[in-house]
C-alpha positions in Angstrom: 0.0 0.0 0.0 2.9 2.4 0.8 4.2 2.0 -2.7 0.8 3.0 -4.1 0.8 6.1 -1.8 4.3 7.0 -3.0 3.2 6.7 -6.6 0.2 8.9 -5.9 2.5 11.5 -4.2 4.9 11.4 -7.1 2.0 11.9 -9.5 0.7 15.0 -7.5 4.3 16.3 -7.3 4.7 16.1 -11.1 2.0 18.7 -11.4 3.2 20.9 -8.5 2.3 24.5 -8.9 5.2 26.8 -9.4 5.3 30.6 -9.2 6.1 32.6 -12.3 9.8 32.7 -13.4 10.4 36.3 -12.1 9.0 35.3 -8.7 11.3 32.2 -8.6 14.3 34.5 -9.0 13.0 37.0 -6.5 12.6 34.3 -3.8 16.1 32.9 -4.4 17.6 36.4 -4.3 15.7 37.4 -1.2 17.2 34.5 0.7 20.7 35.3 -0.5 21.0 32.1 -2.5 23.1 31.8 -5.6 22.1 29.8 -8.7 25.0 27.5 -8.0 23.7 26.8 -4.5 20.2 25.9 -5.7 21.7 23.7 -8.5 23.9 21.9 -6.0 21.0 21.2 -3.6 18.8 19.9 -6.4 21.7 18.0 -8.1 21.1 19.7 -11.5 23.3 21.9 -13.7 23.6 25.6 -13.1 22.2 26.3 -16.6 19.1 24.2 -15.7 18.2 26.5 -12.7 18.9 29.5 -14.9 16.5 28.2 -17.5 13.8 27.7 -14.8 14.2 31.3 -13.7 14.1 32.8 -17.2 11.1 30.8 -18.2 12.9 29.0 -21.0 12.4 25.6 -19.4 10.2 24.0 -16.7 11.4 21.5 -14.1 10.4 17.9 -14.4 10.0 15.2 -11.8 11.7 14.4 -9.5 13.4 17.8 -9.3 10.1 19.6 -9.8 8.8 18.5 -6.4 11.9 19.5 -4.6 12.1 22.8 -6.4 8.4 23.6 -5.6 9.0 22.7 -2.0 12.0 25.1 -1.9 10.0 27.9 -3.4 7.0 27.3 -1.0 9.4 27.6 2.0 10.9 30.8 0.6 7.5 32.2 -0.1 6.6 31.8 3.6 9.7 33.7 4.5 9.5 36.4 1.9 5.8 37.0 0.9 5.4 39.4 -2.0 5.0 42.9 -0.8 1.6 44.4 -2.0 1.6 47.7 -3.8 1.5 50.6 -1.4 -1.9 51.6 -2.7 -3.3 48.5 -1.1 -1.1 47.2 1.7 2.6 47.4 2.6 4.7 46.2 5.5 4.5 48.5 8.5 7.8 50.1 9.3 9.0 50.7 12.9 8.7 54.2 14.2 12.3 55.1 14.0 13.9 58.6 13.5 15.2 57.7 10.1 13.8 54.6 8.5 16.3 52.9 6.3 15.6 53.1 2.7 17.4 51.8 -0.3 17.0 52.1 -4.0 18.0 51.6 -7.6 16.3 50.6 -10.8 17.7 47.4 -12.4 21.1 48.0 -13.9 21.6 47.6 -17.7 22.5 44.0 -18.5 26.2 43.7 -19.2 28.6 40.8 -18.8 32.0 41.1 -16.2 41.0 50.8 -6.3 41.5 52.6 -2.6 41.2 56.4 -2.1 39.8 56.9 1.4 37.4 59.6 2.4 34.7 58.8 5.0 36.2 55.3 5.3 39.6 54.0 4.2 40.7 50.9 2.4 44.2 52.0 3.6 45.8 51.2 0.3 48.9 53.2 -0.5 48.1 56.6 -2.0 48.2 57.0 -5.7 47.9 60.2 -7.7 44.3 61.4 -8.2 43.3 60.8 -11.7 41.1 63.4 -13.4 37.6 62.3 -14.3 38.0 59.4 -16.7 36.1 60.2 -19.8 33.8 59.3 -22.7 31.7 58.5 -26.0 28.2 59.0 -27.4 25.6 57.1 -25.5 22.6 55.4 -26.9 19.3 57.3 -27.3 17.2 57.3 -24.2 13.9 55.4 -24.1 10.7 57.5 -24.4 9.6 58.8 -21.0 6.1 58.3 -19.7 4.1 61.5 -19.5 4.4 63.4 -16.3 1.4 64.4 -14.3 3.3 67.5 -13.2 3.5 70.2 -15.9 6.6 69.9 -18.0 8.2 73.0 -19.4 10.4 73.2 -22.4 13.9 74.5 -22.2 14.2 78.2 -23.2 16.2 78.7 -26.4 19.8 79.6 -25.7 19.7 78.7 -22.0 22.2 75.8 -21.8 22.6 72.8 -23.9 20.0 70.1 -23.3 20.9 67.0 -21.4 22.8 64.5 -23.6 21.2 61.4 -24.9 21.6 58.3 -22.8 20.3 59.8 -19.6 18.4 57.2 -17.8 14.7 57.8 -17.6 12.5 56.9 -14.6 11.5 53.4 -13.9 8.2 51.8 -14.9 6.8 52.3 -11.4 4.3 55.2 -11.7 5.3 56.5 -8.3 8.7 57.3 -9.6 8.0 58.2 -13.3 10.1 61.3 -13.1 13.2 59.5 -12.1 15.3 59.2 -8.9 16.3 62.8 -8.4 16.1 66.4 -9.6 18.4 69.4 -9.6 16.5 72.5 -8.3 17.6 75.8 -9.9 16.1 79.3 -10.3 16.0 81.0 -13.7 14.4 84.4 -14.3 12.7 84.1 -11.0 11.1 80.7 -11.7 12.1 77.7 -9.7 12.7 74.7 -11.9 13.5 71.1 -11.2 15.8 69.4 -13.8 15.2 65.7 -13.9 16.8 62.9 -15.9 16.2 62.6 -19.7 15.9 66.3 -20.2 12.7 66.6 -18.0 12.1 70.1 -16.5 9.4 70.6 -13.9 7.8 73.8 -12.5 8.3 74.1 -8.8 5.6 76.2 -7.0 7.2 75.9 -3.6 8.0 79.2 -1.9 9.9 77.8 1.2 12.0 74.8 2.0 9.1 73.0 3.9 6.8 73.5 1.0 9.5 72.2 -1.4 9.7 69.0 0.7 5.9 68.7 0.6 5.8 69.3 -3.1 8.5 66.7 -3.7 6.5 64.0 -1.8 3.1 64.9 -3.1 3.6 65.9 -6.8 7.2 65.4 -8.0 7.0 61.6 -8.5 10.7 61.2 -7.7 12.3 58.1 -6.2 13.3 54.6 -7.2 12.0 51.1 -6.7 13.6 48.9 -4.1 16.8 47.1 -4.9 15.9 43.8 -3.3 12.8 41.9 -2.3 12.8 42.7 1.4 14.1 46.2 0.8 12.3 49.6 0.5 12.0 52.1 -2.3 14.4 55.0 -2.4 13.6 58.4 -1.0 13.7 61.3 -3.6 16.9 63.3 -3.9 16.9 67.0 -4.5 20.1 68.7 -5.5 20.1 72.4 -4.7 22.1 74.9 -6.8 23.4 78.1 -5.4 20.5 80.0 -6.9 18.1 77.6 -5.2 19.9 78.0 -1.8 19.4 81.8 -2.1 15.8 81.4 -2.9 15.1 79.2 0.1 17.1 81.2 2.6 20.1 79.0 2.9 23.8 80.1 2.7 25.5 79.6 -0.6 28.7 78.4 1.1 29.5 77.3 4.6 31.7 79.3 7.0 34.9 77.6 8.3 33.2 76.8 11.6 30.2 75.3 9.7 32.5 73.2 7.5 34.2 71.9 10.6 30.9 71.0 12.2 29.5 69.6 8.9 26.3 71.5 9.3 24.6 74.9 9.7 23.6 75.9 13.3 20.5 74.4 14.7 19.1 77.9 15.3 19.1 78.8 11.6 15.9 80.3 10.3 15.3 77.5 7.8 15.7 74.8 10.4 13.1 76.7 12.5 10.8 76.7 9.5 11.1 72.9 9.2 10.5 72.4 12.9 7.3 74.5 12.8 6.1 72.4 9.9 6.8 69.2 11.9 9.7 68.1 9.8 12.8 66.6 11.5 16.5 66.2 10.6 18.8 63.3 11.3 21.5 63.4 13.9 24.0 64.7 11.4 21.8 67.9 11.1 21.5 70.2 8.1 24.7 69.6 6.2 25.8 68.8 2.6 23.7 65.6 2.6 20.6 66.5 4.7 17.7 64.1 5.3 14.3 65.7 6.1 11.6 63.4 7.4 8.6 62.8 9.5 8.4 59.6 11.6 6.9 56.8 9.6 3.3 55.9 10.2 2.7 52.3 9.4 4.2 51.7 5.9 4.0 55.3 4.8 7.4 57.0 4.6 7.9 60.8 4.3 11.5 61.5 3.7 13.4 63.7 1.2 17.2 63.9 0.9 19.1 67.0 -0.1 22.4 67.3 -1.8 24.2 70.7 -1.7 27.2 70.7 -4.1 28.4 74.2 -3.0 28.7 72.8 0.5 31.1 70.2 -0.9 28.6 67.4 -1.1 30.3 66.2 -4.3 33.9 65.8 -3.3 36.1 66.7 -6.3 38.3 63.6 -5.6 35.4 61.4 -6.6 33.0 63.6 -8.5 35.4 65.7 -10.5 33.9 69.0 -11.5 30.3 67.8 -11.2 29.5 70.6 -8.8 30.2 73.1 -11.5 28.0 71.5 -14.2 24.8 73.2 -15.4 21.6 71.7 -13.8 20.6 69.5 -16.7 24.1 68.0 -17.1 24.4 67.5 -13.3 21.0 65.7 -13.4 22.4 63.5 -16.1 25.6 62.6 -14.1 23.8 61.9 -10.9 20.8 60.2 -12.6 23.1 57.8 -14.5 24.9 56.9 -11.3 21.6 56.5 -9.4 20.1 54.2 -12.1 23.2 52.0 -12.3 24.4 52.0 -8.7 21.8 53.6 -6.4 20.6 57.0 -5.4 23.5 58.6 -3.6 23.0 58.5 0.2 26.0 60.7 0.9 29.7 60.4 -0.1 30.6 57.6 -2.5 32.0 55.7 0.6 28.6 56.0 2.4 26.8 55.0 -0.8 29.1 52.0 -1.2 28.2 50.8 2.3 24.5 51.5 1.9 24.5 49.5 -1.3 25.6 46.4 0.7 22.7 46.9 3.1 20.2 47.6 0.3 21.0 44.3 -1.3 20.8 42.4 2.0 18.3 44.3 4.3 18.6 43.2 7.9 14.9 42.5 8.3 12.0 41.4 6.1 8.3 41.3 6.2 6.3 38.2 7.4 2.6 37.5 7.5 1.1 37.6 11.0 -0.8 34.3 11.5 -3.4 35.9 13.7 -4.2 39.1 11.9 -3.0 38.3 8.4 -1.2 41.6 8.2 2.4 42.0 7.3 5.0 42.9 10.0 8.7 43.0 10.5 10.2 39.6 11.1 11.7 38.9 14.6 14.8 37.3 13.1 17.4 38.7 10.7 17.1 38.2 7.0 19.2 35.1 6.0 22.4 36.3 4.3 22.4 39.7 5.9 24.4 41.1 8.8 21.3 41.6 10.9 20.2 44.7 12.8 22.6 44.5 15.7 26.3 45.3 15.7 28.8 42.7 16.7 32.2 43.2 18.2 35.3 42.3 16.2 37.9 39.9 17.5 40.8 41.5 19.4 43.4 41.1 16.6 40.9 42.6 14.1 40.4 45.7 16.3 42.1 49.0 15.3 44.1 50.8 17.9 41.8 52.5 20.5 38.9 50.0 20.1 37.2 49.3 23.4 37.6 45.5 22.9 41.3 46.0 23.6 40.5 47.3 27.1 40.2 43.7 28.4 43.7 42.9 27.2 45.2 45.3 29.8 48.0 46.4 27.4 50.7 48.7 28.6 50.1 52.4 27.8 51.6 53.4 24.4 52.0 49.7 23.5 52.4 49.1 19.8 50.9 45.9 18.7 52.9 43.8 16.2 51.8 41.2 13.6 51.4 38.5 16.3 48.8 40.8 18.1 47.1 42.6 15.3 45.8 41.7 11.8 47.7 43.7 9.1 45.8 43.0 5.9 46.5 45.9 3.6 47.2 46.5 -0.1 50.7 46.3 -1.5 53.3 49.1 -1.3 56.5 47.3 -2.5 59.4 48.1 -4.7 63.0 46.9 -5.3 66.1 48.1 -7.1 66.4 47.1 -10.7 68.8 44.4 -11.8 71.6 45.1 -14.2 69.7 43.2 -16.9 66.6 45.3 -16.3 68.7 48.5 -16.5 69.6 47.6 -20.1 66.0 47.7 -21.2 64.4 50.9 -22.4 61.0 51.2 -20.7 59.0 50.7 -17.5 55.4 49.7 -18.3 52.7 49.9 -15.7 49.6 47.8 -15.8 46.6 48.3 -13.5 43.9 45.9 -12.4 40.4 47.1 -13.1 38.1 47.4 -10.1 40.5 45.2 -8.1 38.7 45.4 -4.8 35.4 44.6 -6.5 37.0 41.6 -8.1 38.4 40.6 -4.7 34.9 40.7 -3.2 33.4 38.5 -5.9 32.6 35.0 -4.6 34.3 35.7 -1.3 32.8 33.9 1.7 32.8 36.3 4.7 31.5 36.1 8.3 27.9 37.3 8.9 27.9 37.1 12.7 30.1 36.9 15.8 33.5 35.2 15.9 34.4 32.0 17.8 37.8 31.8 19.5 39.5 28.4 19.1 43.0 27.1 20.1 45.2 25.0 17.8 42.6 24.7 15.0 42.9 22.8 11.9 43.0 25.3 9.1 39.9 25.3 6.9 40.2 27.4 3.7 36.4 27.7 3.5 35.9 29.1 6.9 36.2 32.9 7.2 38.2 34.3 10.1 41.5 35.4 11.4 44.3 32.9 12.0 47.6 33.1 14.0 50.1 31.1 12.0 53.8 31.2 11.2 54.3 31.5 7.4 58.0 32.4 7.5 58.9 29.0 6.1 57.2 29.7 2.7 60.0 30.0 0.2 59.0 31.8 -3.0 62.0 30.3 -4.8 60.2 27.0 -4.9 56.4 27.1 -5.2 53.5 25.5 -6.9 52.0 27.3 -9.8 48.9 25.3 -10.5 49.9 21.6 -10.2 53.5 22.1 -11.1 56.4 23.0 -8.8 58.4 25.9 -10.3 61.8 27.5 -9.4 61.8 31.2 -9.2 64.1 34.0 -8.1 62.4 34.7 -4.8 64.5 37.7 -4.1 62.8 39.5 -7.0 59.3 38.8 -5.7 57.2 40.5 -3.0 56.0 38.3 -0.2 52.3 37.7 -0.5 51.9 37.8 3.3 52.8 41.4 4.1 51.8 44.7 2.6 55.4 45.9 2.3 56.4 42.6 0.6 58.8 41.6 3.4 59.1 37.9 4.3 57.4 37.3 7.7 59.8 36.5 10.5 57.4 34.6 12.8 53.7 34.0 13.8 51.3 36.7 12.6 47.5 37.1 12.2 46.2 36.6 8.7 42.8 36.5 7.0 41.6 33.2 5.5 42.5 34.0 1.9 46.1 34.7 2.8 46.6 31.4 4.7 44.8 29.5 2.0 47.3 30.9 -0.5 50.2 29.6 1.5 48.7 26.1 1.1 48.1 26.7 -2.6 51.9 27.5 -2.9 52.5 24.0 -1.6 53.3 24.6 2.1 51.8 23.3 5.3 50.2 25.7 7.7 49.6 25.0 11.4 47.6 27.8 13.1 47.9 28.1 16.9 44.9 30.3 17.4 42.0 31.6 15.4 38.8 33.6 15.5 36.4 32.0 13.0 32.8 32.7 11.9 30.6 29.7 11.4 27.7 32.0 10.3 29.0 33.0 6.9 28.0 33.5 3.3 28.8 35.3 0.1 27.5 38.6 1.3 29.2 40.8 -1.3 28.3 38.9 -4.5 25.3 41.1 -5.3 27.3 44.2 -4.4 30.0 43.2 -6.8 27.5 42.3 -9.6 25.7 45.7 -9.2 28.9 47.7 -9.4 30.4 45.6 -12.1 27.4 46.0 -14.3 27.4 49.8 -13.6 31.0 50.0 -14.5 30.8 47.9 -17.7 27.6 49.7 -18.9 29.2 53.1 -18.5 32.5 52.0 -20.2 30.4 50.6 -23.1 28.8 54.0 -23.4 32.3 55.4 -23.7 33.1 52.9 -26.5 35.1 50.4 -24.5 33.4 47.0 -24.8 34.1 43.7 -23.0 34.8 41.6 -26.1 37.6 43.7 -27.8 40.9 42.2 -28.9 44.0 43.3 -27.0 45.0 45.8 -29.7 41.4 47.2 -30.1 41.1 47.4 -26.3 44.3 49.5 -26.0 43.0 51.7 -28.9 39.6 52.2 -27.3 41.1 53.1 -23.9 43.4 55.7 -25.6 41.6 59.0 -25.4 38.4 57.7 -24.0 38.6 60.5 -21.4 37.8 63.1 -24.1 34.6 61.4 -25.4 32.1 62.3 -22.8 33.4 64.1 -19.6 30.1 63.7 -17.8 30.2 59.9 -18.1 33.8 60.1 -17.1 32.7 61.5 -13.8 30.3 58.6 -13.4 33.2 56.1 -13.9 35.3 57.8 -11.3 32.4 57.8 -8.8 31.7 54.1 -9.4 35.3 53.2 -8.7 35.3 55.4 -5.6 32.1 53.6 -4.4 34.0 50.3 -4.5 37.0 51.6 -2.6 35.1 53.8 -0.2 32.5 51.1 0.6 35.3 48.6 1.5 37.1 51.3 3.6 33.9 52.2 5.4 33.7 48.7 6.9 36.4 49.9 9.3 35.5 53.6 9.7 37.7 55.2 12.4 36.5 57.9 14.9 35.8 61.3 13.2 36.2 63.8 16.0 33.1 63.5 18.1 35.2 64.1 21.3 36.4 60.5 21.1 39.1 59.1 23.4 41.0 55.8 23.0 39.1 52.9 24.7 35.7 54.5 24.1 33.2 53.5 21.5 32.6 55.7 18.6 29.5 56.2 16.4 30.4 53.9 13.6 30.7 50.9 16.0 26.9 51.0 16.5 26.1 49.9 13.0 26.0 46.2 11.8 28.2 47.1 8.8 31.2 48.1 11.0 33.0 44.9 10.1 36.9 45.1 9.9 37.0 41.4 9.3 35.1 41.7 6.0 37.4 44.6 5.0 40.5 42.5 5.8 39.2 39.5 3.8 38.5 41.6 0.7 41.9 43.3 0.8 43.6 40.0 1.5 42.0 38.3 -1.4 42.7 41.2 -3.7 46.4 41.2 -2.8 46.6 37.4 -3.2 44.8 37.5 -6.6 47.5 40.0 -7.8 50.4 37.9 -6.4 49.1 34.7 -8.0 49.2 36.5 -11.4 52.7 37.8 -10.7 53.9 34.3 -9.9 52.3 32.9 -13.1 53.8 35.6 -15.1 57.3 35.1 -13.7 57.2 31.3 -14.1 56.2 31.7 -17.8 58.2 34.7 -18.9 61.1 35.1 -16.4 60.0 38.7 -15.9 59.7 40.1 -12.3 57.9 43.3 -11.1 60.0 46.4 -10.3 57.2 47.8 -8.1 53.7 47.1 -6.9 51.3 49.7 -5.5 47.9 48.5 -4.6 46.6 47.2 -7.9 49.4 48.6 -10.2 52.4 46.5 -11.3 55.4 47.9 -13.1 57.7 45.8 -15.3 60.8 46.6 -17.3 60.5 46.0 -21.1 62.0 47.0 -24.4 58.7 48.3 -25.7 56.2 50.9 -24.5 53.0 48.8 -24.7 51.6 46.3 -22.3 51.7 43.9 -25.2 55.5 44.1 -24.9 55.1 42.7 -21.3 52.2 40.4 -21.4 52.7 37.0 -23.1 50.0 36.8 -25.6 50.1 33.9 -28.1 47.9 34.0 -31.1 45.8 36.6 -29.3 45.4 34.4 -26.2 46.8 35.4 -22.8 48.7 33.2 -20.3 46.1 31.2 -18.4 45.8 32.5 -14.9 48.1 35.4 -15.7 47.4 39.1 -16.7 44.9 39.7 -19.4 44.0 43.0 -21.1 40.3 43.9 -20.9 37.8 46.0 -19.1 36.2 43.4 -16.8 37.0 43.6 -13.1 40.2 41.7 -12.4 41.6 42.2 -16.0 44.2 44.9 -16.6 44.6 48.1 -18.6 47.6 50.2 -19.4 48.5 52.5 -16.5 51.4 54.3 -18.0 54.9 54.0 -19.5 58.1 55.8 -18.6 61.8 55.2 -19.5 64.2 53.2 -17.4 66.4 56.3 -17.4 63.5 58.2 -15.8 63.2 55.6 -13.1 66.9 55.5 -12.3 67.1 59.3 -12.3 64.2 59.7 -9.9 65.6 57.1 -7.5 69.0 58.8 -7.6 67.5 62.2 -7.1 65.7 61.1 -3.9 68.6 58.7 -2.9 66.0 56.0 -2.7 66.9 52.8 -4.6 63.5 51.3 -3.6 61.3 54.3 -4.3 58.0 53.0 -5.5 57.8 54.0 -9.2 54.3 52.6 -9.5 53.1 55.7 -7.7 54.3 58.0 -10.6 54.2 55.7 -13.6 51.1 57.3 -15.0 52.4 60.7 -15.8 56.0 60.7 -14.5 55.4 63.4 -11.9 57.2 62.7 -8.6 57.0 64.8 -5.5 58.5 64.8 -2.0 55.3 63.2 -0.8 55.8 60.3 -3.1 59.1 59.7 -1.3 57.3 59.7 2.1 58.6 63.2 3.0 
């Protein structure tokens, strides 16, 4: 009889109801699952699951039953959120409800400069906004319910084609943001796609009301459990004057990062029952009313003349006319997310937007949606966790329990030092006979380092004498001084190299370690990969882990590739065509060049922000600072990304040396300099019949591939080192344009 029941169950399962393909993908993404993980669980190929989610194929028994069961379980965890017009999840009454945004990025296949946060990579010269080509024509925009005015003849040139239009959501049909300006006494809001709206507001409170009631600005949520983005208004100097705000900040206001609380405009907002966040009314101000149920009332302001758009990351965006500025910020918003502050802040917010800490669940008694009591799987949760002692920067309160002597300086056996490369060596006699120094640079190196990386999601567990597990994220105390770079494995083969000409992969300065030190998992795993045993004596590991940064990487990669494609640099170019396309691309469209610079800064700043240090605030060593109160203060994740990025680069250097006999002269973060007889990267990289060395450097625009950084002569390099009396001066810092300053020599 049981066999008959089993047969009946199988027959029912063969007709199991499945949600539509788009919902299948939403449910998988909401739980933080990759296609590979689903395919592995169901014992099918990756392409099979991809076909189910695209609607090209349908699952068959016995996989269909298991797949339906998976989707049913996920649907219980992540019910579809109804349209706000009917029912939405109630939000807690918090001062500033978290919101995240971005419309889907254009479909496209696949460095650090700290500001608010730091990746702590060695400094490299600031590169001007990297530039551009004609973009494709924009799609027709839906008609606006707010009156649209035409541009006056001879005002300023209209926004260029290719500006992203608003999403299909009617709530946000006018795009994610608008630049508010005043012309001939009329207040105008310049949106994306050349849209211009009349603004009737006479005061800042009424401007906020108009934005929420009529402007139809904002963006759909970026992930299933997330929230739509709040509208962003960019105020020009003329708009600041119209609404009673200062055009520039005084020195005291710049230091404070805000205007005084007693300013008349803040009083206007208070009388109208509007509130400001704790950071006050500064360059990136948020004006809100506490949420009531699911209804949010929040508008963000960006004030370029108050240095909201840092020139290091946004070039001359603050000086652009309103329409052009709307194009730059709108392109960034549509491909990355609506800016939430500096590029570093936005990089961090993007991580949270893709993995919100909480999600909606259906109340079994009332049937209404509410916030779940547990964190969203795959997220960092809502509560901060303390780092392990070796991961803590100096002054962190977790070190108080160690009772260290005053002014004690922790060494590698006490503190995790995972930083980017800053290494150089004197040239050999043979290298001095060559003519050129050629620098190659890894595209989006830190993004590539984050791709596929397993990181901890929760608290660490302290263990003694652990067996090393390369799949377990954490920090390990281990002696790697026995690893000899003269005799290593490159793939499956042992190779003999000149270890004196290679940087050590285990230290940022490239020095061989002298004893036990703390390392992140990717660094220790690489020692094993090189063919050497590792025996940790202590570790802080994280059993709650996952590939938290995969979606973050994908979003930024797609944004980068889509923008580079608009500039005429595609992903499928031959090496020669790629070098040609990169030559002069800065001159093709300076506005898109600004977007490229901002995307790169979002990667670096987001990683650096994971270990944000105290920023004034009256902080004293041993006390907590504000950044420690957020779940995304995770120095262990930062260390893992930097570790993997450095190891990825070293692996390519070893492959290159084993195959060509060429060794780097200098390495700085993601830039490597070689001596060669020619000026082109093709005179360095071992292409054969158009194919690169497997596992080595490859020219291309995808993250992890390399581009030409710059070429100088060997005589230039020797003269510079002689001038500064520094045989090991890092020439990678100046290879781009040949300019060397005292600061480059550490003076």
